[in-house]
């Protein structure tokens, strides 16, 4: 009997999961597992938790759903907690596994962990096989090698759209052979040294984790409401559930795949017609791909103050009070404050808001942009390492922005996007 372990990470789904499909094809028996990595619950050098309360709640819900979906086809999810390089070899020995299948990582810390695990598994004569499962376009299908990917998005987009093909999503498995797996045993907030924070009732959308919820959201946004057909006109909105797709939270943990979204979008276009709005969603998914490929190209540089441009930027001496006022929505700039309060109380903020608060931190306060990126990492339900750090570097002028300094006139932005103050009144510090 050939037994394989499947290490779920940020790919918490059954559909379009090549890691799972390959493991089933090459093995007699499968043991799916998830590791609560110690490093994901530490405090960073910038003073923020790597995983905050809203993110943890969404993760726990996603794992509950994954376990239920696995059990429906004969398997289940094993949970371990600790250092992957210690815990995974224990599982290998327990189940006498000859192979571990996992999603391939592209960012520095995650790659270091992958290497540690690989080295420990090698001692047990167990192979770690990684597969690329996160992007719309597969890295192997790009019209350039990773090192030659253009540093300007438009150049990347035009050539990729012209010369590359999007692969068909993998079908979800209908049956898995597994040994008996104990009932799911998730850690509590206390186990992970976090306190549960209920979501504020004013939240634009009450996100719930899991593949089932992600697909439900997609069906609502596409086929039930047809909101996708006006996405380009509404995507800069600030209030409500449907001004944007909100897929990012489920994409962040891989509860839904970009290729699955693309295939469903093509079905929608066949039924209801294509327009600029339906294309714009693909355009946004391409940006997401781009940041992932850029991380692969530049690796740890994205986490350094000078970024991928090795550019010296003017930064004020670190001012803890200014940073705290920004976090608390206490800057005195009502548009910045409203957005920061929404983030603090719900774990979410619109794309328009994110660009404005980042510009304010980088250009007006002139604080080190990495403090902002690190706070977002803690706080955002839809945190994605590549998109978060890639976007922050971009706004700070040390990333992929060819213009170099993307300054937002916040008063003008507030006037353009919140003319009669509906959003600012909703999230005013004086409301509750």
Short mmCIF file of C-alpha atoms in Angstrom, two decimals:
data_model
loop_
_atom_site.label_atom_id
_atom_site.label_comp_id
_atom_site.label_asym_id
_atom_site.label_seq_id
_atom_site.Cartn_x
_atom_site.Cartn_y
_atom_site.Cartn_z
CA UNK A 1 0.00 0.00 0.00
CA UNK A 2 1.45 3.35 -1.09
CA UNK A 3 0.38 6.07 1.33
CA UNK A 4 0.82 9.78 0.64
CA UNK A 5 0.25 12.83 2.80
CA UNK A 6 -1.38 15.92 1.31
CA UNK A 7 -0.25 19.11 3.04
CA UNK A 8 -2.98 21.73 2.70
CA UNK A 9 -1.75 25.31 3.09
CA UNK A 10 -3.36 28.22 1.22
CA UNK A 11 -5.20 25.83 -1.11
CA UNK A 12 -8.12 24.85 1.14
CA UNK A 13 -10.38 23.37 -1.54
CA UNK A 14 -11.21 20.20 -3.44
CA UNK A 15 -11.87 21.75 -6.87
CA UNK A 16 -8.94 22.64 -9.15
CA UNK A 17 -6.42 21.22 -6.67
CA UNK A 18 -3.64 19.54 -8.65
CA UNK A 19 -1.81 18.62 -5.45
CA UNK A 20 -4.75 16.50 -4.33
CA UNK A 21 -5.47 15.08 -7.79
CA UNK A 22 -1.84 13.96 -8.29
CA UNK A 23 -1.65 12.48 -4.80
CA UNK A 24 -4.78 10.38 -5.43
CA UNK A 25 -3.51 9.23 -8.85
CA UNK A 26 -0.12 8.14 -7.50
CA UNK A 27 -1.16 6.53 -4.20
CA UNK A 28 -3.34 3.82 -2.72
CA UNK A 29 -4.19 5.82 0.37
CA UNK A 30 -4.25 9.56 1.20
CA UNK A 31 -3.94 11.45 4.47
CA UNK A 32 -4.85 15.16 4.12
CA UNK A 33 -3.48 17.40 6.88
CA UNK A 34 -3.08 21.04 7.89
CA UNK A 35 -0.32 22.39 10.12
CA UNK A 36 -0.87 25.39 12.39
CA UNK A 37 2.68 26.67 12.02
CA UNK A 38 4.20 28.33 15.09
CA UNK A 39 5.77 30.99 12.87
CA UNK A 40 2.32 32.13 11.64
CA UNK A 41 1.33 33.17 15.17
CA UNK A 42 4.40 35.11 16.22
CA UNK A 43 4.80 38.88 16.50
CA UNK A 44 6.81 40.44 13.66
CA UNK A 45 9.75 42.83 13.97
CA UNK A 46 7.22 45.61 13.26
CA UNK A 47 5.22 44.76 16.38
CA UNK A 48 2.16 43.12 14.79
CA UNK A 49 0.82 39.60 14.95
CA UNK A 50 1.41 37.64 11.76
CA UNK A 51 -2.18 36.39 12.01
CA UNK A 52 -4.89 38.49 13.66
CA UNK A 53 -8.31 37.56 14.99
CA UNK A 54 -10.36 38.10 11.81
CA UNK A 55 -7.93 36.07 9.72
CA UNK A 56 -7.90 33.24 12.25
CA UNK A 57 -11.70 33.08 12.37
CA UNK A 58 -11.87 32.83 8.59
CA UNK A 59 -9.15 30.14 8.59
CA UNK A 60 -10.94 28.03 11.23
CA UNK A 61 -14.20 28.22 9.24
CA UNK A 62 -12.33 27.24 6.07
CA UNK A 63 -10.77 24.19 7.74
CA UNK A 64 -14.15 23.09 9.13
CA UNK A 65 -15.59 23.25 5.63
CA UNK A 66 -12.61 21.44 4.08
CA UNK A 67 -12.89 18.65 6.65
CA UNK A 68 -16.64 18.27 5.96
CA UNK A 69 -16.04 18.16 2.19
CA UNK A 70 -13.24 15.60 2.59
CA UNK A 71 -15.37 13.40 4.85
CA UNK A 72 -18.18 13.44 2.28
CA UNK A 73 -15.84 11.55 -0.09
CA UNK A 74 -14.27 9.14 2.39
CA UNK A 75 -11.45 11.10 4.02
CA UNK A 76 -11.01 13.91 6.57
CA UNK A 77 -8.47 16.42 7.79
CA UNK A 78 -5.70 15.75 10.31
CA UNK A 79 -4.58 18.82 12.29
CA UNK A 80 -1.08 19.29 13.69
CA UNK A 81 0.40 22.27 15.50
CA UNK A 82 4.05 23.29 15.78
CA UNK A 83 7.01 23.48 13.42
CA UNK A 84 6.30 21.76 10.07
CA UNK A 85 9.84 20.31 9.90
CA UNK A 86 9.16 18.51 13.21
CA UNK A 87 5.45 17.67 12.88
CA UNK A 88 5.35 16.44 9.27
CA UNK A 89 8.10 13.78 9.71
CA UNK A 90 6.11 12.47 12.71
CA UNK A 91 3.05 12.08 10.45
CA UNK A 92 5.18 10.39 7.78
CA UNK A 93 6.41 7.82 10.32
CA UNK A 94 2.96 7.29 11.83
CA UNK A 95 1.28 6.64 8.47
CA UNK A 96 4.37 5.07 6.82
CA UNK A 97 4.03 7.55 3.98
CA UNK A 98 6.43 7.51 1.05
CA UNK A 99 5.52 10.93 -0.35
CA UNK A 100 4.19 14.32 0.76
CA UNK A 101 2.34 16.46 -1.78
CA UNK A 102 2.10 20.22 -1.24
CA UNK A 103 1.47 23.54 -2.93
CA UNK A 104 4.67 25.18 -4.20
CA UNK A 105 5.73 28.35 -2.40
CA UNK A 106 7.32 31.44 -3.95
CA UNK A 107 7.96 33.74 -0.98
CA UNK A 108 11.07 33.75 1.19
CA UNK A 109 9.84 32.52 4.60
CA UNK A 110 7.55 29.90 3.08
CA UNK A 111 10.37 28.60 0.86
CA UNK A 112 12.69 28.34 3.88
CA UNK A 113 10.05 26.24 5.67
CA UNK A 114 9.62 24.07 2.57
CA UNK A 115 13.38 23.45 2.46
CA UNK A 116 13.54 22.49 6.16
CA UNK A 117 10.69 20.01 5.66
CA UNK A 118 12.31 18.58 2.53
CA UNK A 119 15.61 18.01 4.35
CA UNK A 120 13.91 16.20 7.24
CA UNK A 121 11.83 14.05 4.87
CA UNK A 122 14.94 13.12 2.90
CA UNK A 123 16.32 11.47 6.07
CA UNK A 124 13.17 9.31 6.13
CA UNK A 125 13.46 8.49 2.39
CA UNK A 126 10.24 10.36 1.83
CA UNK A 127 9.83 12.71 -1.14
CA UNK A 128 8.26 16.17 -1.03
CA UNK A 129 6.52 16.93 -4.32
CA UNK A 130 5.31 20.49 -4.83
CA UNK A 131 2.91 21.77 -7.47
CA UNK A 132 1.92 25.24 -8.60
CA UNK A 133 -1.78 25.75 -7.77
CA UNK A 134 -2.29 29.45 -7.05
CA UNK A 135 -2.37 31.35 -10.32
CA UNK A 136 -4.63 31.89 -13.31
CA UNK A 137 -1.77 31.34 -15.76
CA UNK A 138 0.62 28.51 -14.94
CA UNK A 139 4.23 29.69 -14.60
CA UNK A 140 5.33 27.11 -17.21
CA UNK A 141 2.94 28.60 -19.78
CA UNK A 142 4.19 32.20 -19.57
CA UNK A 143 5.80 33.65 -22.71
CA UNK A 144 8.97 34.44 -20.71
CA UNK A 145 11.07 32.84 -18.00
CA UNK A 146 10.55 34.13 -14.44
CA UNK A 147 13.83 36.10 -14.51
CA UNK A 148 12.74 37.83 -17.74
CA UNK A 149 9.24 38.84 -16.65
CA UNK A 150 8.83 42.59 -17.36
CA UNK A 151 8.93 44.86 -14.31
CA UNK A 152 6.02 46.86 -15.74
CA UNK A 153 2.63 45.17 -15.46
CA UNK A 154 1.23 46.44 -18.79
CA UNK A 155 4.09 44.82 -20.71
CA UNK A 156 3.56 41.56 -18.83
CA UNK A 157 -0.21 41.65 -19.36
CA UNK A 158 -0.18 42.34 -23.10
CA UNK A 159 2.28 39.59 -23.98
CA UNK A 160 0.70 37.06 -21.59
CA UNK A 161 -2.83 37.68 -22.88
CA UNK A 162 -1.56 37.34 -26.46
CA UNK A 163 0.73 34.33 -26.13
CA UNK A 164 -0.32 32.24 -23.12
CA UNK A 165 -3.29 29.96 -22.52
CA UNK A 166 -5.21 29.43 -19.28
CA UNK A 167 -5.32 25.75 -18.37
CA UNK A 168 -8.59 23.94 -17.65
CA UNK A 169 -9.33 23.63 -13.93
CA UNK A 170 -9.03 20.17 -12.36
CA UNK A 171 -12.26 18.41 -11.46
CA UNK A 172 -12.77 17.81 -7.77
CA UNK A 173 -12.29 14.19 -6.71
CA UNK A 174 -15.41 12.12 -5.99
CA UNK A 175 -13.72 9.54 -3.77
CA UNK A 176 -10.61 9.35 -1.60
CA UNK A 177 -9.24 6.23 0.08
CA UNK A 178 -7.93 7.14 3.52
CA UNK A 179 -7.24 5.32 6.76
CA UNK A 180 -9.72 6.18 9.49
CA UNK A 181 -9.23 9.82 10.44
CA UNK A 182 -10.19 11.06 13.90
CA UNK A 183 -12.81 13.84 14.18
CA UNK A 184 -11.45 17.30 13.40
CA UNK A 185 -9.58 18.83 16.31
CA UNK A 186 -9.02 22.56 15.72
CA UNK A 187 -7.05 24.74 18.14
CA UNK A 188 -8.90 27.50 19.97
CA UNK A 189 -8.11 31.22 19.86
CA UNK A 190 -6.54 30.84 23.32
CA UNK A 191 -4.31 27.98 22.10
CA UNK A 192 -2.92 30.39 19.50
CA UNK A 193 -2.62 33.30 21.93
CA UNK A 194 -5.33 35.37 20.26
CA UNK A 195 -8.63 36.81 21.45
CA UNK A 196 -11.79 36.40 19.37
CA UNK A 197 -13.03 39.71 17.95
CA UNK A 198 -16.65 39.81 16.73
CA UNK A 199 -17.16 41.57 13.41
CA UNK A 200 -18.74 45.02 13.58
CA UNK A 201 -22.39 45.04 12.44
CA UNK A 202 -21.57 47.77 9.87
CA UNK A 203 -19.29 45.39 7.92
CA UNK A 204 -19.72 45.57 4.13
CA UNK A 205 -19.95 41.78 4.04
CA UNK A 206 -19.84 39.17 6.80
CA UNK A 207 -17.20 36.88 5.35
CA UNK A 208 -17.43 33.21 6.19
CA UNK A 209 -14.52 30.92 5.37
CA UNK A 210 -14.55 27.80 3.24
CA UNK A 211 -14.83 26.49 -0.30
CA UNK A 212 -18.63 26.10 -0.01
CA UNK A 213 -19.03 29.77 0.98
CA UNK A 214 -16.59 30.93 -1.73
CA UNK A 215 -18.57 29.16 -4.45
CA UNK A 216 -21.81 30.51 -2.96
CA UNK A 217 -20.41 34.05 -3.17
CA UNK A 218 -19.35 33.48 -6.79
CA UNK A 219 -22.83 32.23 -7.74
CA UNK A 220 -24.39 35.26 -6.04
CA UNK A 221 -22.08 37.78 -7.72
CA UNK A 222 -22.31 36.19 -11.17
CA UNK A 223 -25.53 34.31 -11.79
CA UNK A 224 -27.99 35.50 -9.13
CA UNK A 225 -27.33 39.26 -9.03
CA UNK A 226 -25.38 39.65 -12.32
CA UNK A 227 -23.33 42.30 -10.50
CA UNK A 228 -20.29 41.19 -12.50
CA UNK A 229 -21.76 42.93 -15.58
CA UNK A 230 -21.27 46.33 -13.92
CA UNK A 231 -18.14 45.54 -11.93
CA UNK A 232 -15.92 48.05 -13.72
CA UNK A 233 -18.31 50.93 -12.91
CA UNK A 234 -18.88 49.95 -9.25
CA UNK A 235 -15.48 48.52 -8.20
CA UNK A 236 -14.34 51.80 -6.64
CA UNK A 237 -17.30 51.75 -4.26
CA UNK A 238 -16.96 51.91 -0.49
CA UNK A 239 -20.26 50.76 1.03
CA UNK A 240 -22.12 47.46 0.72
CA UNK A 241 -21.48 43.87 -0.30
CA UNK A 242 -21.76 44.05 -4.07
CA UNK A 243 -19.71 47.04 -5.32
CA UNK A 244 -16.87 44.52 -5.81
CA UNK A 245 -16.63 40.76 -6.06
CA UNK A 246 -15.10 40.28 -2.57
CA UNK A 247 -13.57 37.04 -3.88
CA UNK A 248 -10.20 38.06 -2.41
CA UNK A 249 -10.82 36.51 1.02
CA UNK A 250 -11.53 33.07 -0.47
CA UNK A 251 -8.69 33.47 -2.99
CA UNK A 252 -6.31 34.37 -0.15
CA UNK A 253 -6.70 30.96 1.51
CA UNK A 254 -7.25 29.15 -1.76
CA UNK A 255 -10.86 28.24 -0.89
CA UNK A 256 -11.58 29.13 -4.51
CA UNK A 257 -9.18 29.02 -7.44
CA UNK A 258 -8.61 31.76 -10.05
CA UNK A 259 -9.03 29.20 -12.84
CA UNK A 260 -12.39 28.10 -11.45
CA UNK A 261 -13.50 31.76 -11.30
CA UNK A 262 -12.34 32.19 -14.91
CA UNK A 263 -14.25 29.12 -16.12
CA UNK A 264 -17.44 30.24 -14.36
CA UNK A 265 -16.97 33.71 -15.84
CA UNK A 266 -16.75 32.22 -19.34
CA UNK A 267 -20.03 30.34 -18.67
CA UNK A 268 -21.57 33.62 -17.52
CA UNK A 269 -20.36 35.46 -20.64
CA UNK A 270 -21.80 32.75 -22.89
CA UNK A 271 -25.16 33.09 -21.14
CA UNK A 272 -25.37 36.85 -20.48
CA UNK A 273 -22.72 38.46 -22.67
CA UNK A 274 -19.18 39.74 -22.20
CA UNK A 275 -18.31 43.40 -21.62
CA UNK A 276 -15.58 45.60 -20.13
CA UNK A 277 -16.69 44.61 -16.63
CA UNK A 278 -16.38 40.87 -17.14
CA UNK A 279 -12.94 41.43 -18.68
CA UNK A 280 -11.93 43.65 -15.76
CA UNK A 281 -12.24 40.77 -13.30
CA UNK A 282 -9.74 38.78 -15.40
CA UNK A 283 -7.53 41.90 -15.47
CA UNK A 284 -7.57 41.96 -11.64
CA UNK A 285 -6.78 38.22 -11.46
CA UNK A 286 -3.84 38.90 -13.77
CA UNK A 287 -2.52 41.54 -11.34
CA UNK A 288 -2.73 38.89 -8.63
CA UNK A 289 -0.69 36.49 -10.81
CA UNK A 290 1.80 39.25 -11.56
CA UNK A 291 2.61 39.91 -7.91
CA UNK A 292 3.13 36.19 -7.35
CA UNK A 293 5.51 35.90 -10.31
CA UNK A 294 7.31 39.07 -9.19
CA UNK A 295 7.84 37.52 -5.75
CA UNK A 296 9.34 34.50 -7.48
CA UNK A 297 11.63 36.79 -9.47
CA UNK A 298 12.76 39.07 -6.65
CA UNK A 299 12.15 36.94 -3.57
CA UNK A 300 13.19 38.63 -0.28
CA UNK A 301 13.73 42.06 -1.92
CA UNK A 302 9.99 42.78 -1.69
CA UNK A 303 10.27 42.80 2.10
CA UNK A 304 13.12 45.31 2.26
CA UNK A 305 12.62 49.04 2.63
CA UNK A 306 14.38 49.82 -0.68
CA UNK A 307 12.23 47.21 -2.46
CA UNK A 308 13.00 45.73 -5.87
CA UNK A 309 14.28 49.09 -7.12
CA UNK A 310 17.04 49.31 -4.46
CA UNK A 311 15.85 52.85 -4.04
CA UNK A 312 16.68 55.06 -1.09
CA UNK A 313 13.46 56.68 0.07
CA UNK A 314 12.95 59.52 2.51
CA UNK A 315 11.51 58.16 5.72
CA UNK A 316 10.93 60.12 8.91
CA UNK A 317 12.29 58.83 12.20
CA UNK A 318 9.84 56.17 13.38
CA UNK A 319 7.01 57.86 15.24
CA UNK A 320 5.01 55.35 17.30
CA UNK A 321 2.24 57.84 18.02
CA UNK A 322 1.70 58.72 14.36
CA UNK A 323 1.55 55.02 13.48
CA UNK A 324 -0.92 54.32 16.29
CA UNK A 325 -3.12 57.26 15.27
CA UNK A 326 -3.15 55.87 11.71
CA UNK A 327 -4.14 52.41 13.01
CA UNK A 328 -6.85 53.82 15.30
CA UNK A 329 -8.36 56.14 12.68
CA UNK A 330 -7.25 59.16 14.65
CA UNK A 331 -5.28 61.17 12.07
CA UNK A 332 -7.84 63.96 11.69
CA UNK A 333 -8.19 63.17 7.95
CA UNK A 334 -11.76 61.86 7.89
CA UNK A 335 -11.42 59.70 4.75
CA UNK A 336 -8.27 57.98 6.07
CA UNK A 337 -9.82 57.57 9.53
CA UNK A 338 -13.05 56.02 8.25
CA UNK A 339 -11.13 53.45 6.23
CA UNK A 340 -8.80 52.57 9.09
CA UNK A 341 -11.71 52.15 11.50
CA UNK A 342 -13.44 49.83 9.03
CA UNK A 343 -10.25 47.75 8.79
CA UNK A 344 -9.79 47.65 12.56
CA UNK A 345 -13.37 46.55 13.27
CA UNK A 346 -14.02 44.19 10.32
CA UNK A 347 -10.72 43.01 8.82
CA UNK A 348 -11.69 44.46 5.44
CA UNK A 349 -11.31 47.67 3.44
CA UNK A 350 -12.08 48.56 -0.18
CA UNK A 351 -9.32 48.71 -2.77
CA UNK A 352 -9.86 52.48 -3.08
CA UNK A 353 -9.46 52.82 0.68
CA UNK A 354 -6.29 50.72 0.76
CA UNK A 355 -4.57 52.91 -1.82
CA UNK A 356 -5.47 56.09 0.04
CA UNK A 357 -4.42 54.98 3.52
CA UNK A 358 -1.17 53.54 2.12
CA UNK A 359 -0.41 56.74 0.24
CA UNK A 360 -1.09 58.73 3.43
CA UNK A 361 1.29 56.58 5.51
CA UNK A 362 4.06 56.64 2.87
CA UNK A 363 3.77 60.15 1.43
CA UNK A 364 2.21 62.33 4.13
CA UNK A 365 3.51 60.72 7.33
CA UNK A 366 6.64 59.42 5.55
CA UNK A 367 6.74 56.36 7.80
CA UNK A 368 8.44 53.11 6.78
CA UNK A 369 5.90 51.46 4.46
CA UNK A 370 6.66 48.03 5.92
CA UNK A 371 4.86 48.93 9.15
CA UNK A 372 1.72 49.48 7.10
CA UNK A 373 2.20 46.23 5.18
CA UNK A 374 2.76 44.34 8.43
CA UNK A 375 -0.36 45.80 10.06
CA UNK A 376 -2.39 44.79 6.99
CA UNK A 377 -0.89 41.29 7.27
CA UNK A 378 -2.25 41.01 10.79
CA UNK A 379 -5.60 42.59 10.08
CA UNK A 380 -6.86 41.71 6.60
CA UNK A 381 -9.22 38.76 6.21
CA UNK A 382 -8.13 38.58 2.55
CA UNK A 383 -4.39 38.81 3.28
CA UNK A 384 -2.26 37.35 0.52
CA UNK A 385 1.48 37.66 1.02
CA UNK A 386 2.29 38.49 -2.64
CA UNK A 387 -0.54 40.95 -3.28
CA UNK A 388 -0.15 42.70 0.08
CA UNK A 389 3.59 43.29 0.00
CA UNK A 390 3.60 43.85 -3.78
CA UNK A 391 0.90 46.52 -3.52
CA UNK A 392 2.54 48.26 -0.56
CA UNK A 393 5.93 48.37 -2.33
CA UNK A 394 4.14 49.75 -5.40
CA UNK A 395 2.50 52.57 -3.39
CA UNK A 396 5.76 53.31 -1.57
CA UNK A 397 7.51 53.84 -4.92
CA UNK A 398 9.93 50.90 -4.50
CA UNK A 399 7.95 48.23 -6.37
CA UNK A 400 6.49 47.81 -9.86
CA UNK A 401 5.19 51.33 -10.39
CA UNK A 402 6.98 52.82 -13.42
CA UNK A 403 5.98 56.34 -12.27
CA UNK A 404 7.85 55.89 -9.01
CA UNK A 405 5.74 58.04 -6.72
CA UNK A 406 2.01 57.38 -6.55
CA UNK A 407 0.74 60.22 -4.39
CA UNK A 408 -3.01 60.41 -3.71
CA UNK A 409 -4.71 63.73 -3.10
CA UNK A 410 -6.93 62.39 -0.33
CA UNK A 411 -9.33 65.35 -0.19
CA UNK A 412 -9.96 64.99 -3.92
CA UNK A 413 -10.35 61.20 -3.60
CA UNK A 414 -12.88 61.66 -0.79
CA UNK A 415 -14.81 64.15 -2.92
CA UNK A 416 -14.72 61.85 -5.98
CA UNK A 417 -15.68 58.62 -4.22
CA UNK A 418 -17.62 59.74 -1.14
CA UNK A 419 -19.13 63.03 -2.24
CA UNK A 420 -22.03 63.13 0.22
CA UNK A 421 -20.07 61.44 3.00
CA UNK A 422 -22.15 58.25 3.19
CA UNK A 423 -19.03 56.19 3.84
CA UNK A 424 -17.34 58.65 6.19
CA UNK A 425 -20.52 59.05 8.24
CA UNK A 426 -20.92 55.28 8.44
CA UNK A 427 -17.40 54.75 9.82
CA UNK A 428 -17.02 57.99 11.70
CA UNK A 429 -15.31 57.41 15.08
CA UNK A 430 -18.37 59.01 16.63
CA UNK A 431 -20.72 56.30 15.34
CA UNK A 432 -21.05 52.82 16.78
#
